Short mmCIF file of C-alpha atoms in Angstrom, two decimals:
data_model
loop_
_atom_site.label_atom_id
_atom_site.label_comp_id
_atom_site.label_asym_id
_atom_site.label_seq_id
_atom_site.Cartn_x
_atom_site.Cartn_y
_atom_site.Cartn_z
CA MET L 17 -2.12 -22.65 4.23
CA ASN L 18 -4.72 -23.82 6.71
CA ILE L 19 -6.05 -20.78 8.63
CA GLN L 20 -5.69 -22.43 12.04
CA ILE L 21 -2.10 -23.44 11.29
CA ALA L 22 -1.38 -19.89 10.09
CA ALA L 23 -2.92 -18.47 13.26
CA ARG L 24 -0.82 -20.78 15.45
CA ARG L 25 2.32 -19.81 13.55
CA ALA L 26 1.44 -16.13 13.91
CA LYS L 27 0.99 -16.55 17.65
CA THR L 28 4.32 -18.40 17.85
CA VAL L 29 6.01 -15.50 16.06
CA SER L 30 4.36 -13.02 18.44
CA ILE L 31 5.44 -14.97 21.53
CA THR L 32 8.98 -15.32 20.17
CA LEU L 33 9.18 -11.57 19.61
CA LEU L 34 7.98 -10.90 23.14
CA ILE L 35 10.54 -13.33 24.62
CA LEU L 36 13.30 -11.71 22.55
CA SER L 37 12.23 -8.24 23.70
CA VAL L 38 12.22 -9.33 27.35
CA ALA L 39 15.58 -11.03 26.94
CA LEU L 40 17.16 -7.94 25.43
CA THR L 41 15.69 -5.71 28.14
CA THR L 42 16.77 -8.11 30.89
CA GLY L 43 20.26 -8.25 29.45
CA PHE L 44 20.47 -4.47 29.38
CA LEU L 45 19.32 -4.15 32.98
CA ALA L 46 21.67 -6.89 34.10
CA SER L 47 24.53 -5.02 32.45
CA ALA L 48 23.46 -1.76 34.08
CA ARG L 49 23.28 -3.37 37.51
CA SER L 50 26.46 -5.44 37.28
CA ASN L 51 29.16 -5.05 39.91
CA THR L 52 31.89 -5.11 37.30
CA PRO L 53 34.49 -2.47 38.24
CA GLY L 54 34.09 0.72 36.25
CA THR L 55 32.27 4.02 36.37
CA ALA L 56 29.47 2.96 34.00
CA GLY L 57 28.47 -0.01 36.13
CA SER L 58 28.44 2.06 39.32
CA GLU L 59 26.37 4.81 37.72
CA GLY L 60 23.93 2.24 36.35
CA LEU L 61 23.48 0.66 39.78
CA THR L 62 22.98 4.07 41.40
CA SER L 63 20.43 5.04 38.77
CA ALA L 64 18.52 1.77 39.19
CA ASN L 65 18.48 2.18 42.97
CA ALA L 66 17.15 5.73 42.61
CA ILE L 67 14.34 4.55 40.34
CA VAL L 68 13.39 1.78 42.77
CA SER L 69 13.48 4.23 45.66
CA ARG L 70 11.17 6.67 43.87
CA PHE L 71 8.79 3.84 43.02
CA LYS L 72 8.60 2.70 46.65
CA GLN L 73 8.03 6.22 47.95
CA ALA L 74 5.46 7.29 45.37
CA GLY L 75 1.78 7.20 46.27
CA ASN L 76 -0.46 4.62 44.65
CA ARG L 77 -3.64 4.91 46.69
CA THR L 78 -6.97 6.27 45.46
CA VAL L 79 -6.84 9.99 44.76
CA PRO L 80 -10.17 11.50 45.96
CA VAL L 81 -11.94 13.44 43.23
CA GLN L 82 -12.12 16.46 45.53
CA ALA L 83 -8.32 16.61 45.30
CA ALA L 84 -8.48 17.51 41.60
CA THR L 85 -6.57 20.66 40.73
CA GLY L 86 -7.98 21.14 37.24
CA GLN L 87 -11.38 21.42 35.64
CA ARG L 88 -14.34 19.06 35.80
CA ARG L 89 -14.53 17.29 32.42
CA GLU L 90 -17.74 15.36 31.70
CA PHE L 91 -18.43 12.92 28.88
CA THR L 92 -21.44 10.79 28.01
CA ILE L 93 -20.81 7.57 26.09
CA GLU L 94 -23.31 5.22 24.47
CA VAL L 95 -23.03 1.86 22.70
CA HIS L 96 -24.48 1.20 19.25
CA GLN L 97 -24.46 -1.65 16.78
CA ILE L 98 -23.18 -0.37 13.45
CA LYS L 99 -21.97 -1.53 10.06
CA ALA L 100 -18.58 -0.25 8.96
CA GLU L 101 -16.15 -0.74 6.09
CA ILE L 102 -12.77 -1.93 7.40
CA ALA L 103 -11.19 -2.65 3.99
CA PRO L 104 -12.31 -1.90 0.43
CA GLY L 105 -15.69 -3.56 0.01
CA VAL L 106 -15.55 -5.34 3.38
CA GLN L 107 -18.49 -4.41 5.64
CA VAL L 108 -18.61 -5.84 9.18
CA GLU L 109 -20.88 -5.58 12.20
CA GLN L 110 -19.39 -3.64 15.12
CA TRP L 111 -20.37 -2.72 18.66
CA ALA L 112 -19.15 0.84 18.89
CA PHE L 113 -18.87 3.61 21.45
CA GLY L 114 -20.10 7.10 20.58
CA PHE L 115 -21.21 10.43 21.98
CA PRO L 116 -25.01 11.04 22.05
CA GLY L 117 -26.24 12.43 18.75
CA GLN L 118 -22.98 11.62 16.96
CA PRO L 119 -22.06 8.58 14.86
CA ALA L 120 -20.55 5.74 16.87
CA SER L 121 -17.22 4.43 15.59
CA VAL L 122 -14.35 2.01 16.12
CA PRO L 123 -12.26 3.17 17.87
CA GLY L 124 -14.64 5.12 20.06
CA PRO L 125 -14.19 8.89 20.44
CA ALA L 126 -11.00 10.04 22.17
CA LEU L 127 -11.54 11.51 25.64
CA VAL L 128 -9.04 14.38 25.90
CA VAL L 129 -8.40 15.97 29.30
CA GLN L 130 -5.58 17.74 31.14
CA GLN L 131 -3.47 16.57 34.04
CA GLY L 132 -5.22 17.33 37.33
CA ASP L 133 -8.74 17.32 35.86
CA HIS L 134 -11.70 15.66 37.57
CA VAL L 135 -12.94 13.34 34.83
CA VAL L 136 -16.57 12.16 34.86
CA ILE L 137 -17.83 9.59 32.32
CA HIS L 138 -21.55 8.82 32.13
CA PHE L 139 -21.94 5.44 30.46
CA LYS L 140 -25.37 4.65 28.97
CA ASN L 141 -25.84 1.09 27.80
CA THR L 142 -28.01 1.62 24.74
CA HIS L 143 -27.15 -1.84 23.39
CA ASP L 144 -28.89 -5.21 23.90
CA GLN L 145 -25.90 -6.81 25.69
CA PRO L 146 -24.40 -6.20 29.15
CA HIS L 147 -21.28 -4.02 29.05
CA THR L 148 -18.77 -2.32 31.32
CA LEU L 149 -16.33 0.55 30.98
CA HIS L 150 -12.82 -0.28 32.16
CA LEU L 151 -10.43 2.70 32.30
CA HIS L 152 -7.26 1.07 31.00
CA GLY L 153 -4.05 2.38 32.60
CA ILE L 154 -5.75 4.80 35.01
CA ASP L 155 -4.11 3.46 38.16
CA ARG L 156 -5.12 5.77 41.02
CA LEU L 157 -8.88 5.47 40.76
CA SER L 158 -11.06 3.74 43.34
CA GLN L 159 -11.88 0.04 43.12
CA GLU L 160 -15.55 0.74 42.34
CA MET L 161 -14.48 2.74 39.27
CA ASP L 162 -12.43 -0.11 37.75
CA GLY L 163 -15.27 -1.14 35.45
CA LEU L 164 -15.73 -4.81 36.30
CA THR L 165 -19.41 -4.62 37.32
CA GLU L 166 -21.64 -5.06 34.29
CA VAL L 167 -24.12 -2.41 33.19
CA LEU L 168 -27.27 -4.10 31.87
CA PRO L 169 -29.13 -2.95 28.75
CA GLY L 170 -30.99 0.29 29.44
CA GLN L 171 -28.97 1.03 32.57
CA GLU L 172 -26.43 3.77 33.25
CA SER L 173 -23.26 3.99 35.32
CA THR L 174 -20.97 6.91 36.13
CA TYR L 175 -17.20 6.60 36.40
CA GLU L 176 -14.99 9.34 37.81
CA PHE L 177 -11.31 9.79 38.61
CA VAL L 178 -8.53 12.36 38.80
CA ALA L 179 -6.17 12.46 35.83
CA THR L 180 -2.97 12.29 37.84
CA GLU L 181 -0.52 11.42 35.05
CA THR L 182 -0.05 12.64 31.50
CA GLY L 183 0.05 10.12 28.69
CA THR L 184 -2.01 7.77 26.55
CA PHE L 185 -4.59 5.54 28.22
CA GLY L 186 -7.73 3.77 27.10
CA TYR L 187 -11.24 2.58 27.84
CA HIS L 188 -12.84 -0.68 26.80
CA CYS L 189 -15.58 -3.11 27.72
CA HIS L 190 -14.54 -5.77 30.24
CA PHE L 191 -17.64 -7.95 30.02
CA GLN L 192 -16.90 -11.13 28.04
CA THR L 193 -13.77 -9.27 27.00
CA TYR L 194 -12.67 -11.71 24.32
CA LEU L 195 -15.83 -11.14 22.30
CA HIS L 196 -16.59 -7.52 23.15
CA ALA L 197 -13.07 -6.28 22.39
CA ASP L 198 -13.15 -8.19 19.10
CA MET L 199 -16.36 -6.35 18.25
CA GLY L 200 -14.58 -2.98 18.58
CA MET L 201 -15.46 -1.76 22.08
CA TYR L 202 -12.42 0.40 22.84
CA GLY L 203 -11.20 3.99 22.64
CA ALA L 204 -8.41 6.28 23.85
CA ILE L 205 -8.10 8.53 26.89
CA ILE L 206 -5.48 11.23 26.37
CA VAL L 207 -4.18 13.25 29.31
CA GLU L 208 -2.37 16.37 28.11
CA PRO L 209 0.14 18.36 30.20
CA LYS L 210 -1.47 21.21 32.11
CA ASN L 211 1.42 23.49 31.22
CA PRO L 212 1.49 24.04 27.42
CA GLN L 213 5.26 24.56 27.58
CA GLU L 214 5.66 20.88 28.45
CA LYS L 215 4.39 19.95 24.99
CA ILE L 216 7.62 19.62 23.04
CA TRP L 217 5.76 18.75 19.83
CA LYS L 218 3.75 20.75 17.30
CA ASP L 219 0.86 18.41 16.45
CA GLU L 220 -0.10 14.93 17.60
CA HIS L 221 -1.58 11.86 15.97
CA ALA L 222 -3.05 8.60 17.28
CA ILE L 223 -2.48 5.09 15.95
CA ILE L 224 -4.71 2.46 17.57
CA LEU L 225 -3.92 -1.10 16.51
CA ASP L 226 -6.35 -4.00 16.36
CA GLU L 227 -7.10 -7.21 14.46
CA TRP L 228 -10.45 -8.25 12.97
CA ASP L 229 -12.08 -11.51 11.93
CA SER L 230 -14.53 -10.56 9.18
CA ARG L 231 -16.28 -13.95 9.52
CA GLN L 232 -16.95 -13.82 13.26
CA ASP L 233 -20.47 -14.28 14.57
CA PRO L 234 -21.05 -12.44 17.87
CA HIS L 235 -24.11 -14.60 18.53
CA ALA L 236 -22.30 -17.94 18.27
CA ALA L 237 -22.27 -20.09 21.41
CA ILE L 238 -18.46 -20.15 21.42
CA HIS L 239 -16.43 -17.20 20.17
CA LYS L 240 -13.40 -18.17 18.11
CA SER L 241 -11.42 -15.39 16.50
CA GLU L 242 -9.07 -15.95 13.56
CA PRO L 243 -8.23 -12.41 12.41
CA ASN L 244 -7.87 -11.87 8.68
CA TYR L 245 -7.74 -8.05 8.70
CA PHE L 246 -5.34 -5.83 10.66
CA LEU L 247 -6.34 -2.30 11.52
CA ILE L 248 -5.13 1.18 12.32
CA ASN L 249 -7.92 3.29 13.78
CA GLY L 250 -10.52 0.82 12.60
CA LYS L 251 -9.33 0.63 8.98
CA SER L 252 -7.03 -1.56 6.95
CA PHE L 253 -4.76 -0.22 4.22
CA PRO L 254 -5.53 1.34 1.74
CA LEU L 255 -8.37 2.97 3.72
CA ILE L 256 -5.99 4.32 6.40
CA PRO L 257 -5.52 8.11 6.03
CA ASP L 258 -1.97 9.41 5.68
CA ILE L 259 -0.21 11.10 8.60
CA THR L 260 1.27 14.45 7.55
CA ILE L 261 4.35 15.74 9.38
CA PRO L 262 5.89 18.69 7.48
CA ASP L 263 9.61 18.68 6.78
CA GLY L 264 11.45 19.82 9.93
CA GLN L 265 8.38 19.74 12.19
CA THR L 266 8.40 17.51 15.29
CA ASP L 267 5.11 15.75 16.10
CA LEU L 268 3.94 13.22 18.67
CA ILE L 269 2.43 9.90 17.61
CA ARG L 270 0.50 8.03 20.29
CA VAL L 271 0.57 4.30 19.51
CA ALA L 272 -1.86 2.04 21.40
CA ASN L 273 -2.40 -1.69 20.90
CA PHE L 274 -5.98 -2.61 21.82
CA GLY L 275 -5.85 -5.89 19.91
CA GLU L 276 -4.71 -9.29 21.13
CA GLU L 277 -1.53 -9.76 19.10
CA VAL L 278 1.98 -8.32 19.24
CA HIS L 279 2.84 -5.85 16.48
CA SER L 280 6.21 -4.60 15.23
CA LEU L 281 5.96 -1.20 13.56
CA HIS L 282 8.87 -0.16 11.35
CA MET L 283 9.38 3.36 9.99
CA HIS L 284 11.00 3.59 6.57
CA GLY L 285 13.55 6.33 5.91
CA ASN L 286 13.39 7.84 9.38
CA SER L 287 13.66 7.11 13.08
CA PHE L 288 11.73 8.23 16.14
CA LEU L 289 12.32 8.96 19.81
CA MET L 290 10.40 6.83 22.31
CA LEU L 291 9.32 9.11 25.17
CA ASP L 292 6.66 7.38 27.26
CA LYS L 293 5.31 3.90 27.84
CA ASP L 294 1.96 3.16 29.48
CA GLY L 295 1.70 6.72 30.78
CA PHE L 296 5.16 6.82 32.34
CA SER L 297 8.12 8.79 31.02
CA LEU L 298 11.16 6.69 30.22
CA PRO L 299 14.24 7.47 32.37
CA GLU L 300 15.97 8.30 29.10
CA PRO L 301 14.29 8.55 25.67
CA VAL L 302 15.34 5.87 23.18
CA GLN L 303 15.89 6.48 19.46
CA GLN L 304 14.97 3.63 17.10
CA ASP L 305 13.11 2.84 13.88
CA THR L 306 11.10 -0.23 14.95
CA LEU L 307 8.52 -0.37 17.72
CA LEU L 308 7.52 -3.67 19.33
CA ILE L 309 4.19 -3.25 21.13
CA GLY L 310 2.16 -5.89 22.96
CA PRO L 311 -1.58 -6.05 23.69
CA GLY L 312 -2.68 -3.27 26.04
CA GLU L 313 0.54 -1.27 25.72
CA ARG L 314 0.66 2.40 24.81
CA ILE L 315 3.85 4.08 23.60
CA ASP L 316 4.35 7.75 22.73
CA ILE L 317 6.99 8.61 20.12
CA LEU L 318 8.42 11.83 18.69
CA VAL L 319 8.81 11.97 14.91
CA LYS L 320 10.59 14.71 12.99
CA GLY L 321 9.26 15.29 9.50
CA ARG L 322 11.61 15.05 6.52
CA ASP L 323 11.53 15.22 2.75
CA GLY L 324 9.49 12.56 0.99
CA ASP L 325 6.74 10.12 1.91
CA PHE L 326 7.60 6.87 3.70
CA PRO L 327 5.65 3.89 5.09
CA PHE L 328 5.21 3.14 8.79
CA HIS L 329 4.00 -0.45 8.81
CA ASP L 330 3.95 -3.78 10.61
CA HIS L 331 6.92 -6.08 10.07
CA ILE L 332 4.94 -9.15 11.09
CA VAL L 333 4.22 -9.82 7.45
CA LYS L 334 0.77 -11.39 7.74
CA ASP L 335 -0.37 -8.15 9.38
CA VAL L 336 0.17 -6.17 6.17
CA THR L 337 -2.38 -8.24 4.26
CA ASN L 338 -6.14 -8.08 3.74
CA ASN L 339 -7.57 -11.58 4.01
CA GLY L 340 -4.17 -12.95 3.00
CA ILE L 341 -3.71 -10.57 0.06
CA TYR L 342 -0.76 -8.15 0.06
CA PRO L 343 -0.59 -5.18 0.43
CA GLY L 344 -3.05 -4.24 3.15
CA GLY L 345 -3.36 -4.28 6.92
CA ILE L 346 -1.28 -2.15 9.27
CA HIS L 347 0.37 0.24 6.82
CA VAL L 348 0.22 4.04 7.00
CA MET L 349 2.11 6.62 4.96
CA ILE L 350 4.03 9.38 6.76
CA LYS L 351 3.92 12.34 4.38
CA GLY L 352 6.66 14.95 4.67
CA GLY L 353 8.01 17.73 2.48
CA PRO L 354 8.75 17.61 -1.26
CA ALA L 355 10.82 14.55 -2.18
CA LEU L 356 14.49 14.95 -3.08
CA ASN L 357 16.46 12.70 -5.38
CA ALA L 358 19.76 11.04 -4.50
CA GLN L 359 21.63 14.19 -5.56
CA GLY L 360 19.54 16.36 -3.24
CA ALA L 361 17.52 18.05 -5.98
CA LEU L 362 13.74 18.26 -6.03
CA MET L 363 12.07 15.34 -7.75
CA GLY L 364 9.22 15.69 -10.24
CA ALA L 365 5.69 16.52 -9.17
CA ASP L 366 4.62 12.91 -9.79
CA ALA L 367 7.15 11.46 -7.34
CA GLY L 368 4.79 9.92 -4.81
CA GLY L 369 5.94 7.92 -1.80
CA HIS L 370 6.37 4.19 -2.18
CA SER L 371 3.44 2.34 -0.66
CA HIS L 372 4.79 -1.16 -1.38
CA GLY L 373 2.89 -1.50 -4.61
CA ALA L 374 -0.42 -0.57 -3.05
CA GLY L 375 -1.40 1.92 -5.71
CA THR L 376 -4.67 3.80 -5.57
CA PRO L 377 -7.68 1.79 -4.41
CA ALA L 378 -10.56 1.40 -6.80
CA GLN L 379 -13.47 3.72 -6.08
CA HIS L 380 -16.91 2.54 -5.08
CA GLY L 381 -19.68 2.49 -7.62
CA ASP L 382 -23.40 2.72 -7.09
CA ASP L 383 -23.78 -0.65 -5.38
CA SER L 384 -22.12 -2.49 -2.51
CA HIS L 385 -19.92 -4.58 -4.77
CA GLY L 386 -17.48 -1.87 -5.65
CA GLY L 387 -18.38 -0.21 -8.88
CA GLN L 388 -19.77 -3.05 -10.96
CA ALA L 389 -22.57 -2.11 -13.30
CA SER L 390 -25.97 -1.72 -11.70
CA THR L 391 -27.49 -3.59 -14.64
CA PRO L 392 -27.68 -7.39 -14.40
CA ALA L 393 -24.32 -9.10 -14.68
CA PRO L 394 -23.55 -10.61 -18.07
CA THR L 395 -23.71 -14.35 -18.54
CA TYR L 396 -20.58 -15.97 -17.17
CA GLY L 397 -19.13 -17.10 -20.48
CA HIS L 398 -15.34 -16.98 -20.56
CA ASP L 399 -13.25 -19.25 -22.75
CA SER L 400 -10.68 -21.62 -21.38
CA PRO L 401 -7.24 -20.04 -20.92
CA ALA L 402 -5.40 -20.00 -24.22
CA HIS L 403 -1.78 -19.46 -25.16
CA ASN L 404 -1.17 -15.77 -25.79
CA ASP L 405 0.10 -16.36 -29.34
CA GLU L 406 -3.56 -16.51 -30.36
CA PHE L 407 -3.88 -12.78 -29.67
CA ASP L 408 -0.50 -11.56 -30.93
CA HIS L 409 -1.49 -10.92 -34.55
CA LEU L 410 -5.20 -10.22 -34.69
CA PRO L 411 -6.48 -8.93 -38.05
CA GLU L 412 -7.60 -5.32 -38.35
CA GLY L 413 -11.22 -4.95 -37.33
CA SER L 414 -11.15 -8.04 -35.14
CA PRO L 415 -14.07 -8.11 -32.68
CA VAL L 416 -11.66 -9.17 -29.91
CA ARG L 417 -10.02 -6.43 -27.82
CA VAL L 418 -6.76 -7.28 -26.07
CA VAL L 419 -5.49 -6.07 -22.69
CA ASN L 420 -1.89 -7.02 -21.95
CA ILE L 421 -0.83 -7.75 -18.37
CA ALA L 422 2.81 -6.70 -18.07
CA SER L 423 5.10 -5.19 -15.44
CA PHE L 424 2.36 -5.67 -12.84
CA ALA L 425 -0.17 -3.49 -14.67
CA PHE L 426 -3.06 -3.73 -17.12
CA ASP L 427 -1.89 -1.78 -20.17
CA GLN L 428 -5.36 -0.27 -20.78
CA LYS L 429 -6.62 1.38 -17.61
CA GLU L 430 -9.94 2.33 -19.23
CA LEU L 431 -11.19 0.29 -22.16
CA HIS L 432 -14.32 1.41 -24.06
CA VAL L 433 -16.17 -1.33 -25.97
CA LYS L 434 -19.59 -2.01 -27.49
CA ALA L 435 -21.98 -4.53 -25.96
CA GLY L 436 -21.20 -7.98 -27.30
CA THR L 437 -17.43 -7.38 -27.45
CA LYS L 438 -15.04 -10.11 -26.36
CA VAL L 439 -12.04 -8.89 -24.34
CA ALA L 440 -8.90 -10.99 -23.96
CA TRP L 441 -6.40 -10.47 -21.14
CA VAL L 442 -2.93 -11.81 -21.94
CA ASN L 443 -0.41 -12.40 -19.14
CA ARG L 444 3.03 -11.27 -20.30
CA ASP L 445 4.52 -11.37 -16.78
CA ALA L 446 6.51 -14.23 -15.30
CA VAL L 447 4.18 -14.39 -12.29
CA GLY L 448 0.52 -15.33 -12.00
CA HIS L 449 -2.27 -12.76 -12.22
CA SER L 450 -6.06 -12.71 -12.22
CA VAL L 451 -8.80 -10.60 -13.80
CA THR L 452 -11.32 -10.13 -10.99
CA SER L 453 -14.27 -7.75 -11.06
CA GLY L 454 -15.20 -5.41 -8.21
CA LEU L 455 -13.09 -4.31 -5.25
CA PRO L 456 -10.54 -6.27 -3.20
CA GLY L 457 -12.11 -8.20 -0.36
CA GLY L 458 -15.55 -8.51 -1.92
CA ASP L 459 -17.64 -11.66 -1.81
CA PRO L 460 -16.40 -13.98 -4.59
CA LYS L 461 -19.96 -15.17 -5.23
CA THR L 462 -21.15 -11.68 -6.25
CA ARG L 463 -18.47 -10.96 -8.84
CA ALA L 464 -19.57 -10.34 -12.41
CA PHE L 465 -16.47 -12.15 -13.66
CA ASP L 466 -13.34 -13.69 -12.20
CA SER L 467 -10.64 -15.53 -14.12
CA SER L 468 -9.48 -17.21 -10.88
CA ASN L 469 -12.84 -18.94 -10.18
CA GLU L 470 -12.33 -18.23 -6.46
CA ALA L 471 -16.06 -18.74 -5.82
CA LYS L 472 -15.62 -22.42 -6.73
CA GLY L 473 -12.71 -23.04 -4.37
CA THR L 474 -8.99 -22.33 -4.44
CA PRO L 475 -8.31 -19.51 -6.93
CA THR L 476 -6.23 -20.29 -10.02
CA MET L 477 -3.94 -17.66 -11.53
CA LEU L 478 -3.17 -17.07 -15.20
CA ALA L 479 0.36 -18.29 -15.78
CA GLN L 480 2.84 -16.62 -18.11
CA GLY L 481 1.79 -17.33 -21.67
CA GLU L 482 -1.91 -17.77 -20.87
CA ALA L 483 -4.89 -15.64 -21.84
CA TRP L 484 -8.45 -15.36 -20.56
CA THR L 485 -11.46 -13.98 -22.42
CA TYR L 486 -14.81 -12.57 -21.41
CA THR L 487 -17.73 -11.32 -23.50
CA PHE L 488 -19.54 -8.22 -22.21
CA THR L 489 -23.24 -8.36 -23.11
CA LYS L 490 -24.65 -5.54 -20.96
CA LYS L 491 -23.90 -1.83 -20.82
CA GLY L 492 -22.21 -0.49 -17.70
CA THR L 493 -18.88 0.21 -16.03
CA TYR L 494 -16.93 -2.80 -14.80
CA GLU L 495 -13.99 -2.20 -12.48
CA TYR L 496 -11.56 -5.04 -11.98
CA TYR L 497 -8.24 -5.85 -10.31
CA CYS L 498 -5.68 -8.62 -9.82
CA LEU L 499 -6.50 -10.84 -6.83
CA PRO L 500 -2.94 -11.23 -5.43
CA HIS L 501 -1.77 -7.76 -6.55
CA THR L 502 -4.56 -5.38 -5.57
CA ASN L 503 -2.68 -2.30 -6.79
CA MET L 504 -3.40 -3.51 -10.34
CA VAL L 505 -6.74 -1.89 -11.19
CA ALA L 506 -8.53 -1.00 -14.43
CA LYS L 507 -12.03 -0.77 -15.87
CA VAL L 508 -14.07 -1.72 -18.93
CA ILE L 509 -16.84 0.67 -20.01
CA VAL L 510 -19.48 -1.05 -22.13
CA GLU L 511 -21.45 1.40 -24.29
#
């Protein structure tokens, strides 16, 4: 599918989801405020009036920093240009926030304070572009602290405010926002309750959502973003660390969307309680298993751990891919207690959670192309695909070694051969597969071998009943995988 068409369709889906969400919310409020006779309607109207009354009476003017009731919390933030891996083998340029003397990262470091604190942020522009620091969601700061005046390279600016409300907030650059946000210039501000007894959770975790175009050029005259990777805390699955919530323990997950698309996070095998949105407590917590979150929104949810490991992932399906290949993207595993079977008994020790066929990612080798041999790549000399009957009854001592592709796996995970050996991969599955060297997401032009010939254009899969051969002429370790099914990994060791 054409990328631009796909992007337009994705945006249409996002807009449709937003409209549906607004419609459902509007319908609920209309029902709550209706004058239909009945106790429920009257109570709903009274409750709505009380909320409006509190909103009108509440202060919203600048809170002077001298009115702070907590501690003075100071942070210094710099900007650095870095290279980072967002998916296996995919390195991108980023403009990242960081503390002095510490590695910069995307997202930037979390600024954790308590309600009532006087927060001071010294921003040093150590980059070669103008930047600002907008304090996203902090709504009772002064106009001059809103972060719309650019800070030129080599300059500094200080921002300060009183943390009046608890919740999840953010900071990001607001100079040429479209480009600078796409380059990773954002981070979280977390305001904890001053009274520890108000924390009704044991531990807390942060999920910051974003999208990334691995082909973008920040120096282009016109910035056009067509995201092909979808991130949690700067990484795409399978690089996203698991979230551990022990069985029976209740934790808080802070979800923030600092990207430009709507996301719909669904939790398998469990539900959660939505507590706060954009730093404001909901009038009544809502229990659900799917979270629709738009750009700039922050939502805090309570999750109670249970037995087993389950995915928490995006249900906008393109957002669980890496450059169009599933699985990937916005997908994190919630790890709980030991898994139970359907009868309630403990399962075996090897009963891992289902990660939608993601498997274990291939490990990096000594070079940047994901574990290919450091010796020169062998001559690209594969045969044309042949019918698999050719390899069904090879004579004993045949110089050809056979790897069967069946049930979405290579039947020999580690094949040892001598230099000069021809290896044949035979597709026994009813769906197409490839034999592609390196790690998912790598540059097709640098692969030692690839049955799909992606470097020459549209990749071609091995159909059922086809085989592909390759002769290894150099010693080394060659990792490989299936292009559309990246959980399928194996290696050939040439001795």
